[in-house]
Amino acid sequence: MKYVFHPEALAEYADAVQHYKKQRTELAQAFINSIEDAVYQIKEYPTRYLVINEDMRRCMTRKFPYMILYTVEQDYILILAVTHCSREPGYWKSRK
């Protein structure tokens, strides 16, 4: 199944990569790998993860305190947020 990032989710992802890149390039690459692995798992098993709000699901990343919030649409997966776990809950609810 194909997937698309909500523009704000893509911006969050890019901001997080830059945050880690300022610390170490290798750390940024590890973060990218973690996100890509999570997205791959979502693509392979879109209904596997916990429903947290109506039809929105949450996939936790490995090694980093981030989660990917997404919905399964008819023809694709919509990634609504790439968010740090300590960020204000629910800020992404208006995205769709």
mmCIF file of C-alpha atoms in Angstrom, residues 49-88:
data_model
loop_
_atom_site.group_PDB
_atom_site.id
_atom_site.type_symbol
_atom_site.label_atom_id
_atom_site.label_comp_id
_atom_site.label_asym_id
_atom_site.label_seq_id
_atom_site.Cartn_x
_atom_site.Cartn_y
_atom_site.Cartn_z
ATOM 1 C CA TYR A 49 -1.244 -0.890 15.464
ATOM 2 C CA LEU A 50 -3.371 0.532 18.253
ATOM 3 C CA VAL A 51 -6.330 2.751 17.352
ATOM 4 C CA ILE A 52 -6.040 5.854 19.524
ATOM 5 C CA ASN A 53 -8.696 8.235 18.198
ATOM 6 C CA GLU A 54 -11.585 7.199 15.951
ATOM 7 C CA ASP A 55 -9.693 5.734 12.960
ATOM 8 C CA MET A 56 -6.241 7.070 13.850
ATOM 9 C CA ARG A 57 -3.508 4.579 14.699
ATOM 10 C CA ARG A 58 -0.187 4.896 16.499
ATOM 11 C CA CYS A 59 3.105 3.197 15.687
ATOM 12 C CA MET A 60 5.982 3.710 18.120
ATOM 13 C CA THR A 61 9.495 3.923 16.707
ATOM 14 C CA ARG A 62 12.377 1.904 18.022
ATOM 15 C CA LYS A 63 15.294 3.560 19.797
ATOM 16 C CA PHE A 64 13.747 7.049 19.640
ATOM 17 C CA PRO A 65 10.853 8.507 21.664
ATOM 18 C CA TYR A 66 8.736 9.201 18.588
ATOM 19 C CA MET A 67 5.495 7.866 17.255
ATOM 20 C CA ILE A 68 3.865 7.952 13.859
ATOM 21 C CA LEU A 69 0.166 8.731 13.798
ATOM 22 C CA TYR A 70 -1.710 7.647 10.693
ATOM 23 C CA THR A 71 -5.018 6.645 9.168
ATOM 24 C CA VAL A 72 -5.730 3.900 6.689
ATOM 25 C CA GLU A 73 -7.601 5.417 3.780
ATOM 26 C CA GLN A 74 -9.171 3.448 0.943
ATOM 27 C CA ASP A 75 -6.140 3.551 -1.389
ATOM 28 C CA TYR A 76 -3.303 4.767 0.814
ATOM 29 C CA ILE A 77 -1.962 5.398 4.293
ATOM 30 C CA LEU A 78 -2.025 9.006 5.464
ATOM 31 C CA ILE A 79 0.732 9.838 7.940
ATOM 32 C CA LEU A 80 -0.678 12.658 10.043
ATOM 33 C CA ALA A 81 2.146 13.241 12.520
ATOM 34 C CA VAL A 82 5.726 12.276 13.339
ATOM 35 C CA THR A 83 5.753 13.370 16.932
ATOM 36 C CA HIS A 84 7.902 13.200 20.023
ATOM 37 C CA CYS A 85 6.131 11.209 22.742
ATOM 38 C CA SER A 86 6.326 14.062 25.237
ATOM 39 C CA ARG A 87 4.737 16.613 22.921
ATOM 40 C CA GLU A 88 1.312 17.985 23.774
#
